mmCIF file with all atom_site columns, C-alpha atoms in Angstrom:
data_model
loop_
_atom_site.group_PDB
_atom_site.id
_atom_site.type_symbol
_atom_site.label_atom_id
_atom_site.label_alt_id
_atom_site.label_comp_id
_atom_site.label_asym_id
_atom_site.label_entity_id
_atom_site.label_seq_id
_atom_site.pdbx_PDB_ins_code
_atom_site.Cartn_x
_atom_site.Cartn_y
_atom_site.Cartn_z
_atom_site.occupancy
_atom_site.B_iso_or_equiv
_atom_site.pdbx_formal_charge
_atom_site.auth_seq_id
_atom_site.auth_comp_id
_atom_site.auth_asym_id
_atom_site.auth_atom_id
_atom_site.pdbx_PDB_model_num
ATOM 1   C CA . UNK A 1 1   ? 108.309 -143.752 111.576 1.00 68.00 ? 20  UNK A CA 1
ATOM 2   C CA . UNK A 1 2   ? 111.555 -144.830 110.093 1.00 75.00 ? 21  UNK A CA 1
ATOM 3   C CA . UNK A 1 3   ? 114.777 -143.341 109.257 1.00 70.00 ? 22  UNK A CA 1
ATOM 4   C CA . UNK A 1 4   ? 114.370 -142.082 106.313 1.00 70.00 ? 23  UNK A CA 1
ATOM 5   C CA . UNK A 1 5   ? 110.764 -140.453 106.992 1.00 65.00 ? 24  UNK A CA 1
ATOM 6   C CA . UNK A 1 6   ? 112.363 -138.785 109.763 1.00 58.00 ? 25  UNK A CA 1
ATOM 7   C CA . UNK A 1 7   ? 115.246 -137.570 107.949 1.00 54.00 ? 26  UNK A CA 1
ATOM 8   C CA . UNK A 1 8   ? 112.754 -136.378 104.997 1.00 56.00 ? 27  UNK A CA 1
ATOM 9   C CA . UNK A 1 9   ? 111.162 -134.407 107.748 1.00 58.00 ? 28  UNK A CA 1
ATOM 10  C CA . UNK A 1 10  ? 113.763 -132.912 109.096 1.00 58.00 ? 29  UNK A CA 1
ATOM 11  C CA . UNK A 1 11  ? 115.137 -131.685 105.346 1.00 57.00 ? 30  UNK A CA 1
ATOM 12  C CA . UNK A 1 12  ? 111.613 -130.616 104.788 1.00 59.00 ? 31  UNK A CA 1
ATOM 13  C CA . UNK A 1 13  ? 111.451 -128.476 108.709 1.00 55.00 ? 32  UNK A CA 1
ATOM 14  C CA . UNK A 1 14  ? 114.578 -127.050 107.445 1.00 52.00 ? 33  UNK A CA 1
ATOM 15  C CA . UNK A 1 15  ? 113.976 -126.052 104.078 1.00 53.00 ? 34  UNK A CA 1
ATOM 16  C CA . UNK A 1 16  ? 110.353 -124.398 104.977 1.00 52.00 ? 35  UNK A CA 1
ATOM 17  C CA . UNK A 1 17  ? 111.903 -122.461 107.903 1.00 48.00 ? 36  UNK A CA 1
ATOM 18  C CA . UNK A 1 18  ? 114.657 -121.443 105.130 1.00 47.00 ? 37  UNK A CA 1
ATOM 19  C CA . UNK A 1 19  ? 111.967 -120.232 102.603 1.00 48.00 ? 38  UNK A CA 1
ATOM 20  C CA . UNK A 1 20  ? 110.184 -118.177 105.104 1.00 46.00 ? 39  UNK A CA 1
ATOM 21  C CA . UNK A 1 21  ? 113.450 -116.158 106.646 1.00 48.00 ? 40  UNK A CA 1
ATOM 22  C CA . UNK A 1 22  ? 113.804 -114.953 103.014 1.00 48.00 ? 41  UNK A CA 1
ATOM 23  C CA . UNK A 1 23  ? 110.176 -113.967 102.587 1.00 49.00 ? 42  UNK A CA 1
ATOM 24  C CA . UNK A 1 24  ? 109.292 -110.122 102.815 1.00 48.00 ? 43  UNK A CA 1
ATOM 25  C CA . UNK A 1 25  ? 113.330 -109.687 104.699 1.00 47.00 ? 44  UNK A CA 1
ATOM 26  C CA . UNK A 1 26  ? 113.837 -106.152 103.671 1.00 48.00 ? 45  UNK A CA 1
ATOM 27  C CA . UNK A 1 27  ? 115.856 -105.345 107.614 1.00 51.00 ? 46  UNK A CA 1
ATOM 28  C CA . UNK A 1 28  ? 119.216 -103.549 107.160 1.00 55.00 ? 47  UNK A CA 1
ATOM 29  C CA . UNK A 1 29  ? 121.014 -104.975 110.302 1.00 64.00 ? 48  UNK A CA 1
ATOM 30  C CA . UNK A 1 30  ? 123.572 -103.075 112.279 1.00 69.00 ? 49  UNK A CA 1
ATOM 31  C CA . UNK A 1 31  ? 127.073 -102.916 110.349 1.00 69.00 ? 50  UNK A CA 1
ATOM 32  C CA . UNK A 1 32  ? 128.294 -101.322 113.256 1.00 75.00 ? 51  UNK A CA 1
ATOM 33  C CA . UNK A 1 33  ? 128.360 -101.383 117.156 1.00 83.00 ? 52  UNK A CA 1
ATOM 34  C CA . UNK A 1 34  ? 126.483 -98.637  119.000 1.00 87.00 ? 53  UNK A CA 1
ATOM 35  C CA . UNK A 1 35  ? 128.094 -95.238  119.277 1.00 90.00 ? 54  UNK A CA 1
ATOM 36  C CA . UNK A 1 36  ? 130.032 -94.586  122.875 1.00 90.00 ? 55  UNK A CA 1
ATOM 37  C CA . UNK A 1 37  ? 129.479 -91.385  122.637 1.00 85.00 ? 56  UNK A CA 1
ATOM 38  C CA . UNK A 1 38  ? 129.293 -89.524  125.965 1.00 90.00 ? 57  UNK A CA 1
ATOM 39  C CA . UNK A 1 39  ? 126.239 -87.734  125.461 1.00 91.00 ? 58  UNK A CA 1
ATOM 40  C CA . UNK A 1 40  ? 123.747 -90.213  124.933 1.00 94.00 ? 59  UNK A CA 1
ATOM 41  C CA . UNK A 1 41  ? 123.863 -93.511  126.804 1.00 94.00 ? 60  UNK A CA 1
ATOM 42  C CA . UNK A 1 42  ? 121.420 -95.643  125.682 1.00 96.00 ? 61  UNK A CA 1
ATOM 43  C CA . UNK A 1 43  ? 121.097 -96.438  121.796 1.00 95.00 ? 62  UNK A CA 1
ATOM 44  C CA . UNK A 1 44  ? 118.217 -98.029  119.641 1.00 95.00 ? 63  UNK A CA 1
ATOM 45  C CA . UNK A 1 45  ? 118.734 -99.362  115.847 1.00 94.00 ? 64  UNK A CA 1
ATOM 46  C CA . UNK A 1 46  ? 116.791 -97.478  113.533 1.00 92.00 ? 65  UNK A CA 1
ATOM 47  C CA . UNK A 1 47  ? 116.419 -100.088 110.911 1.00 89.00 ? 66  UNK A CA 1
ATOM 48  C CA . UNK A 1 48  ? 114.350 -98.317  108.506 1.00 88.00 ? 67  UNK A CA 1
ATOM 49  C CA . UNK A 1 49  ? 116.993 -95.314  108.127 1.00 90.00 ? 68  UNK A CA 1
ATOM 50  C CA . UNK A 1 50  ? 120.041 -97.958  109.212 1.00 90.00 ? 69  UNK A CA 1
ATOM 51  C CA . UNK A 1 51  ? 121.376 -95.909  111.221 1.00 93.00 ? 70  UNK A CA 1
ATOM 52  C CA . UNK A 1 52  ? 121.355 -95.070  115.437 1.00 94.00 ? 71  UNK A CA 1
ATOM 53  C CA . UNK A 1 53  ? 119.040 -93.216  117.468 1.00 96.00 ? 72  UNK A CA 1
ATOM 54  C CA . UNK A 1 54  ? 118.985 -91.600  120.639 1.00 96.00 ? 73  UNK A CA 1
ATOM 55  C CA . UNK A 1 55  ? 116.535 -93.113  123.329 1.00 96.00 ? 74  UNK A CA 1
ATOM 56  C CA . UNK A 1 56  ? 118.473 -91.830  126.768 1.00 96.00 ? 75  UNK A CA 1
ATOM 57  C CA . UNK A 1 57  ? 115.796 -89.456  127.705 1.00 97.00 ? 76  UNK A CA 1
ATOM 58  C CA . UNK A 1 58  ? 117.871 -87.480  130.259 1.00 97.00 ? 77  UNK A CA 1
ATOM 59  C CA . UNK A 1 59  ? 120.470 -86.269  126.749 1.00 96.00 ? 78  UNK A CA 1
ATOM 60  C CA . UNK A 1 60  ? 119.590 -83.579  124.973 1.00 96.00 ? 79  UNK A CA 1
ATOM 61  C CA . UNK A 1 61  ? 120.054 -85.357  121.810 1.00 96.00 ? 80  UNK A CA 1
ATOM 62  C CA . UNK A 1 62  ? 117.262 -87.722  122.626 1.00 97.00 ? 81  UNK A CA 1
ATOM 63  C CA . UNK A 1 63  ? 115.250 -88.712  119.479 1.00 96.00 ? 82  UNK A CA 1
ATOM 64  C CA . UNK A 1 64  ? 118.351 -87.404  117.667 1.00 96.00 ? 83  UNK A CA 1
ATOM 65  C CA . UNK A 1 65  ? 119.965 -89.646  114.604 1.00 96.00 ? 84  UNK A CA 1
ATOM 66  C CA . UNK A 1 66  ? 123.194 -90.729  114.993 1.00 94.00 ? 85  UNK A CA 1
ATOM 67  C CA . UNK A 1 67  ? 126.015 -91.166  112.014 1.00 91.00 ? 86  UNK A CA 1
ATOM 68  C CA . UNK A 1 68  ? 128.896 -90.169  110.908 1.00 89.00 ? 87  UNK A CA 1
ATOM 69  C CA . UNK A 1 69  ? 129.913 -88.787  114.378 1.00 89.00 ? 88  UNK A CA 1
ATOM 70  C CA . UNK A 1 70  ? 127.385 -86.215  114.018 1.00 91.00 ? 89  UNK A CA 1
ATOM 71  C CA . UNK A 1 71  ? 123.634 -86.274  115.633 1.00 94.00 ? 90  UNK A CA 1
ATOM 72  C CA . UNK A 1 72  ? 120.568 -84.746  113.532 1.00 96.00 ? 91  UNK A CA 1
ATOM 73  C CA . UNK A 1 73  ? 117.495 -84.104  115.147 1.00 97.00 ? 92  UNK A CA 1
ATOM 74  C CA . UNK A 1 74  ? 115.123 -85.360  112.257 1.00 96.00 ? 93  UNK A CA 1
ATOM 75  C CA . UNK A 1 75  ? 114.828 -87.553  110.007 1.00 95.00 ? 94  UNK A CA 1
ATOM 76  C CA . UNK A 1 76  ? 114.726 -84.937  107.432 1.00 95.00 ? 95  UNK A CA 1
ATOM 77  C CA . UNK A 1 77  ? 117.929 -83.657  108.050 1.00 96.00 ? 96  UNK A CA 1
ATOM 78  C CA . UNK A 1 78  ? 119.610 -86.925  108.257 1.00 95.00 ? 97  UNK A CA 1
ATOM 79  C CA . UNK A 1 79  ? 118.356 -87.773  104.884 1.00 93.00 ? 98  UNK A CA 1
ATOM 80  C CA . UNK A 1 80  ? 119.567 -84.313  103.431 1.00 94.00 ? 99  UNK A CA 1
ATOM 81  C CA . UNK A 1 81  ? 123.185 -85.093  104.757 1.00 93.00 ? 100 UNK A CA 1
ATOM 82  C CA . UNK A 1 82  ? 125.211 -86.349  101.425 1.00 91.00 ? 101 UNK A CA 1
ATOM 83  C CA . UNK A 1 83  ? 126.879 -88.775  103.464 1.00 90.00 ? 102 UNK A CA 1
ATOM 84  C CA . UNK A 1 84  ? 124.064 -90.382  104.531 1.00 92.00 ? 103 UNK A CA 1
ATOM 85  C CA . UNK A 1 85  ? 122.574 -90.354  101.141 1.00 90.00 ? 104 UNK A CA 1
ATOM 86  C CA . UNK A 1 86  ? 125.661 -92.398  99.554  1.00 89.00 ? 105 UNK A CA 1
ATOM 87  C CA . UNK A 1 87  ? 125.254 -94.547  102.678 1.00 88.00 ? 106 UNK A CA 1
ATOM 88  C CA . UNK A 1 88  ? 121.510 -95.315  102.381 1.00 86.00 ? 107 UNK A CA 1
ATOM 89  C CA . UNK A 1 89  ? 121.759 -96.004  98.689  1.00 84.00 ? 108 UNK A CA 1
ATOM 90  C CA . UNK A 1 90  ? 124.822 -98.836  99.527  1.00 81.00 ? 109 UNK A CA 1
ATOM 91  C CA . UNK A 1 91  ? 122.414 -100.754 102.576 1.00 73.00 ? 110 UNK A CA 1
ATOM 92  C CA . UNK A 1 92  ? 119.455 -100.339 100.199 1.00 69.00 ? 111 UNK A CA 1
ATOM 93  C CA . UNK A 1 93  ? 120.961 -102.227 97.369  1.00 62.00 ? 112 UNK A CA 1
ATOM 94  C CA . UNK A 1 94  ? 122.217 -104.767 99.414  1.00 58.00 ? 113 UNK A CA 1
ATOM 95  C CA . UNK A 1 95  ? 118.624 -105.802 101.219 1.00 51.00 ? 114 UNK A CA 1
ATOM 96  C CA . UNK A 1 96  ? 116.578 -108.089 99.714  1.00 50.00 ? 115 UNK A CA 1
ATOM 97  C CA . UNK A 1 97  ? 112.389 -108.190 99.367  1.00 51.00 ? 116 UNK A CA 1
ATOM 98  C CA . UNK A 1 98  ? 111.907 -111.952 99.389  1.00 53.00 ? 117 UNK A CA 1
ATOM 99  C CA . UNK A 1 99  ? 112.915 -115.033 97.439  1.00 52.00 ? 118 UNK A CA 1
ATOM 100 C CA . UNK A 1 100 ? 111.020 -114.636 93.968  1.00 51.00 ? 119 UNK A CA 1
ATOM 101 C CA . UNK A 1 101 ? 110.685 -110.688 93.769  1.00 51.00 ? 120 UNK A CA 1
ATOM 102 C CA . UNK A 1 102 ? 110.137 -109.749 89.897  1.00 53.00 ? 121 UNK A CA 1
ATOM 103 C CA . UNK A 1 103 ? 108.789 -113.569 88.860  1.00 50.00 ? 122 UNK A CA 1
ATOM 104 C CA . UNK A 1 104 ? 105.865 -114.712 88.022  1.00 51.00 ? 123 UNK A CA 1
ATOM 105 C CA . UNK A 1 105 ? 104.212 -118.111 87.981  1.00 56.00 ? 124 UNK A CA 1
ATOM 106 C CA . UNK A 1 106 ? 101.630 -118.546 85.099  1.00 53.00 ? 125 UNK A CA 1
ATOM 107 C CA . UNK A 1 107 ? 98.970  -121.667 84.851  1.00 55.00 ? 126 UNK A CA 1
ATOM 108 C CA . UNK A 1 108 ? 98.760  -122.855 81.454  1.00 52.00 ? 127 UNK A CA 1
#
């Protein structure tokens, strides 16, 4: 194999592995570190809500959401905070669904 096959392979290797990161990447990654708070000691991303949750099973706010300094024990009430609600709406907007979302390729 010479150079330039190898270094068409390599462009190629790169480009597919490019492609597929963006395919289906709808993940809202941490914007923040984990809370220190005191009462809960270990924390788990929640990337679906983007947001913190409890998983120190010894706290009593295990399970518990965590953001805007305050814990909520469902889902359901995070989602009813209005804080959380502007929040949600500015991650959501800013994930993606894939390279090509909306197009369409037609065969003629």
């Amino acid at each position: 194999m010479n150079l330039t096959q190898k270094a068409m392979l390599g462009v190629s290797a790169v480009a597919m592995a490019t492609a597929l990161t963006g395919c289906g990447q709808s993940t809202a990654y941490p914007r923040t570190a984990a809370p220190t708070d005191a009462q809960c000691r270990d924390w788990e991303w929640d990337s679906k809500d983007g947001v913190y949750r409890c998983d120190d099973s010894s706290s009593s706010y295990y399970r518990h959401y965590y953001y805007g300094n305050s814990y909520y024990p469902t889902r359901s009430s995070l989602q009813k905070s209005s804080s959380y609600s502007t929040y949600k709406s500015s991650i959501s907007s800013k994930t993606s669904s894939g390279f090509g979302k909306g197009s369409s390729i037609s065969g003629g």
